[in-house]
Every structure is written in structure tokens, then in C-alpha cells.
Coordinates of C-alpha atoms in Angstrom, one line a residue:
M1 CA 19.5 9.7 14.6
N2 CA 21.1 6.6 15.9
F3 CA 17.7 5.2 17.0
I4 CA 16.3 5.7 13.5
A5 CA 19.4 4.1 12.0
S6 CA 19.1 1.1 14.2
L7 CA 15.4 0.4 13.3
P8 CA 16.1 -1.8 10.2
T9 CA 17.9 -4.3 12.5
S10 CA 15.0 -4.4 14.9
R11 CA 12.4 -7.2 14.6
A12 CA 9.8 -5.1 16.3
A13 CA 10.2 -2.3 13.7
W14 CA 9.5 -4.6 10.8
L15 CA 6.6 -6.2 12.6
T16 CA 5.2 -2.8 13.4
L17 CA 5.4 -1.8 9.7
A18 CA 3.7 -5.0 8.7
A19 CA 1.1 -4.8 11.4
S20 CA 0.1 -1.2 10.4
A21 CA -0.4 -2.4 6.9
L22 CA -2.4 -5.4 8.1
V23 CA -4.7 -3.0 10.1
L24 CA -5.3 -1.1 6.8
E25 CA -6.2 -4.4 5.1
I26 CA -8.7 -5.2 7.8
C27 CA -10.2 -1.7 7.5
A28 CA -10.5 -2.3 3.7
L29 CA -12.4 -5.5 4.4
F30 CA -14.6 -3.7 6.9
F31 CA -15.5 -1.0 4.4
Q32 CA -16.2 -3.7 1.8
Y33 CA -18.2 -6.2 3.8
F34 CA -19.8 -4.2 6.7
L35 CA -20.3 -0.7 5.0
N36 CA -21.0 -2.3 1.6
L37 CA -18.6 -0.1 -0.3
A38 CA -17.7 -2.0 -3.5
P39 CA -14.0 -1.7 -4.3
C40 CA -13.0 -0.5 -7.7
I41 CA -10.0 -1.6 -9.7
M42 CA -7.9 1.2 -8.4
C43 CA -8.9 0.3 -4.8
I44 CA -7.8 -3.3 -5.5
Y45 CA -4.5 -2.1 -6.8
Q46 CA -4.0 0.0 -3.6
R47 CA -5.0 -3.0 -1.5
T48 CA -2.3 -5.0 -3.3
A49 CA 0.2 -2.3 -2.6
V50 CA -0.7 -2.4 1.1
L51 CA -0.4 -6.2 1.0
G52 CA 3.2 -5.6 -0.2
L53 CA 3.8 -3.7 3.0
V54 CA 2.6 -6.7 5.0
F55 CA 5.2 -8.8 3.2
C56 CA 7.9 -6.6 4.9
A57 CA 7.3 -8.9 7.9
V58 CA 9.6 -11.4 6.2
S59 CA 12.4 -9.1 7.2
A60 CA 11.5 -9.7 10.9
I61 CA 12.6 -13.4 10.5
N62 CA 16.2 -12.2 11.0
P63 CA 16.6 -8.4 10.6
Q64 CA 20.4 -8.8 11.2
Q65 CA 20.7 -10.6 7.8
V66 CA 21.4 -8.1 5.0
L67 CA 19.4 -10.0 2.3
L68 CA 16.3 -10.1 4.4
R69 CA 16.6 -6.4 5.2
V70 CA 17.1 -5.6 1.5
F71 CA 14.0 -7.7 0.7
G72 CA 12.1 -5.6 3.3
Y73 CA 13.4 -2.4 1.8
L74 CA 12.3 -3.4 -1.7
C75 CA 8.9 -4.4 -0.5
W76 CA 8.5 -1.2 1.4
A77 CA 9.8 1.1 -1.3
I78 CA 7.9 -0.5 -4.2
S79 CA 4.6 -0.8 -2.3
A80 CA 4.7 2.7 -0.8
F81 CA 5.7 4.6 -4.0
W82 CA 3.5 2.4 -6.3
G83 CA 0.6 2.8 -3.9
W84 CA 1.0 6.6 -3.8
S85 CA 1.0 6.7 -7.6
I86 CA -2.1 4.6 -7.8
A87 CA -3.9 6.7 -5.2
N88 CA -2.9 9.9 -7.1
E89 CA -4.3 8.5 -10.3
H90 CA -7.5 7.4 -8.6
I91 CA -7.9 11.0 -7.2
A92 CA -7.5 12.3 -10.8
M93 CA -10.2 9.9 -12.0
Q94 CA -12.6 11.1 -9.3
Q95 CA -12.0 14.8 -9.9
N96 CA -12.3 14.7 -13.7
T97 CA -15.8 15.5 -14.9
N98 CA -15.2 14.2 -18.4
P99 CA -16.6 10.7 -18.5
F100 CA -14.3 9.8 -21.5
A101 CA -11.1 11.0 -19.9
F102 CA -10.5 7.8 -17.9
S103 CA -11.8 4.3 -18.1
C104 CA -11.9 2.0 -15.2
E105 CA -10.9 -1.6 -16.0
V106 CA -13.3 -4.4 -15.2
V107 CA -10.7 -7.1 -14.5
P108 CA -7.5 -6.5 -12.6
N109 CA -4.4 -6.5 -14.6
F110 CA -2.5 -9.1 -12.5
P111 CA 0.1 -11.3 -14.2
S112 CA -1.3 -14.4 -15.9
F113 CA 0.8 -16.7 -13.6
M114 CA -0.8 -15.0 -10.6
P115 CA -4.5 -14.2 -11.2
L116 CA -5.3 -13.1 -7.7
H117 CA -8.8 -11.9 -8.6
Q118 CA -9.6 -15.6 -9.6
W119 CA -7.8 -17.2 -6.7
I120 CA -9.2 -15.0 -3.9
P121 CA -12.2 -13.0 -5.4
S122 CA -13.5 -12.0 -2.0
F123 CA -10.3 -9.9 -1.6
F124 CA -9.2 -9.0 -5.1
E125 CA -12.3 -8.8 -7.2
A126 CA -13.3 -5.2 -8.3
T127 CA -17.0 -4.5 -8.4
G128 CA -17.1 -0.7 -7.9
D129 CA -16.7 2.3 -10.1
C130 CA -13.4 4.3 -10.0
G131 CA -15.0 7.7 -10.5
E132 CA -17.7 7.3 -7.8
I133 CA -17.1 8.9 -4.4
S134 CA -19.1 6.7 -2.0
W135 CA -17.3 7.6 1.2
S136 CA -15.5 10.7 2.5
F137 CA -14.1 11.9 5.8
L138 CA -13.1 15.5 6.6
G139 CA -13.7 16.4 2.9
M140 CA -11.4 13.7 1.4
S141 CA -12.4 10.5 -0.4
M142 CA -10.8 7.2 0.3
P143 CA -8.0 7.6 -2.3
G144 CA -7.1 11.0 -0.8
W145 CA -6.6 9.3 2.6
M146 CA -4.7 6.5 0.9
Q147 CA -2.5 9.0 -0.8
I148 CA -1.6 10.5 2.6
I149 CA -1.0 7.1 4.1
F150 CA 1.3 6.0 1.2
A151 CA 3.1 9.3 1.4
V152 CA 3.8 8.7 5.1
Y153 CA 5.1 5.2 4.3
S154 CA 7.2 6.6 1.5
I155 CA 8.7 9.4 3.6
A156 CA 9.3 7.0 6.5
F157 CA 11.2 4.7 4.0
V158 CA 13.4 7.5 2.7
V159 CA 14.1 8.8 6.2
V160 CA 15.0 5.3 7.6
L161 CA 17.1 4.3 4.6
L162 CA 19.0 7.6 4.4
T163 CA 19.6 7.7 8.1
R164 CA 20.8 4.1 8.0
L165 CA 23.2 4.8 5.1
L166 CA 24.5 8.1 6.6
V167 CA 24.9 7.0 10.3
K168 CA 25.7 3.2 10.0
K169 CA 27.3 3.3 6.5
S170 CA 25.4 0.2 5.6
V171 CA 21.9 -1.0 4.6

């Protein structure tokens, strides 16, 4: 328990979290550019959530500083839980046989002050169909695997934060 409680003050722990998310981003680009799987709007939103996990690396600058740790916690929690929610919705889109039940947006709904799909279209532009299952592994589509991955990130967040609060009595 003490080991888990001390992880938030470890630079290596924050860098490991960010590196794992960076590997997922590299995998997404591999699927897009080498396997020619066009990302849909929900894929782009999940990719954005994973990118939020990469931003946890900012906490590694000085994990002893509470404000940087809190920033890391916020990035971790928002990205993991939002990503799980998007993956869950994406699975529902793929499993629904009614073509009028869901509609897949064409343009990502990023804030007007930050149109990522215009700034970096090679990374944030959606060209695929949300309902299409063009890849599966062990009987699960990409959003199914992402749901598991985001669930692991979410559970890890809850375990680390609760352990930290209960054992160390601080964030």
C-alpha cells in the first residue's frame, strides 16, 4: 500500500503513465497510416482522450509539487473517464442495427479557439464511419479494446488516488 501511495511523487510513475499513452497514440497512427484504417469521429475523440493522458507527463517536471500533481490527477481522471464514456458510446453505435439511431458527425466538435482538426488534420481529421467495424481482435472491435484500456486507466487512477489519500493523508 505504501508503494502505491508513493507513486504520485515519483517522476518515473508519471512518465510511465504518459509513455503508455504515447505508445497508444503511435499504435493509432500505425493503424491509420500503415493498415489504412480511417479513423471516425469517435476514434478521434478517443485519440484526444489518450493525448490527455500524455499530458500527465507535465507532473513529472516536479512530482513533489502539489499543484503539478493535481494537474496530473485532473488530466488522468478526465481523460480516462471521458475516454471510457466515448468508447462505450462508440460500441453502442457499432452494435445498433438501426441506421437512424445514431449519426456520426463529419467534423470534430473541438472548441472554436482550438480547431485541432484544422491545425493538425493528419492526426485529428475524421474520415471513417463510426458504425463500421473494420478491425477486430479476439472478437472485439477497436472501441471494445479502448473501453478496456480506459477502464484500466480509470481503475488505476481511483486506486492510486484513494491509496494516496488513505495512507499519506494528502494528494
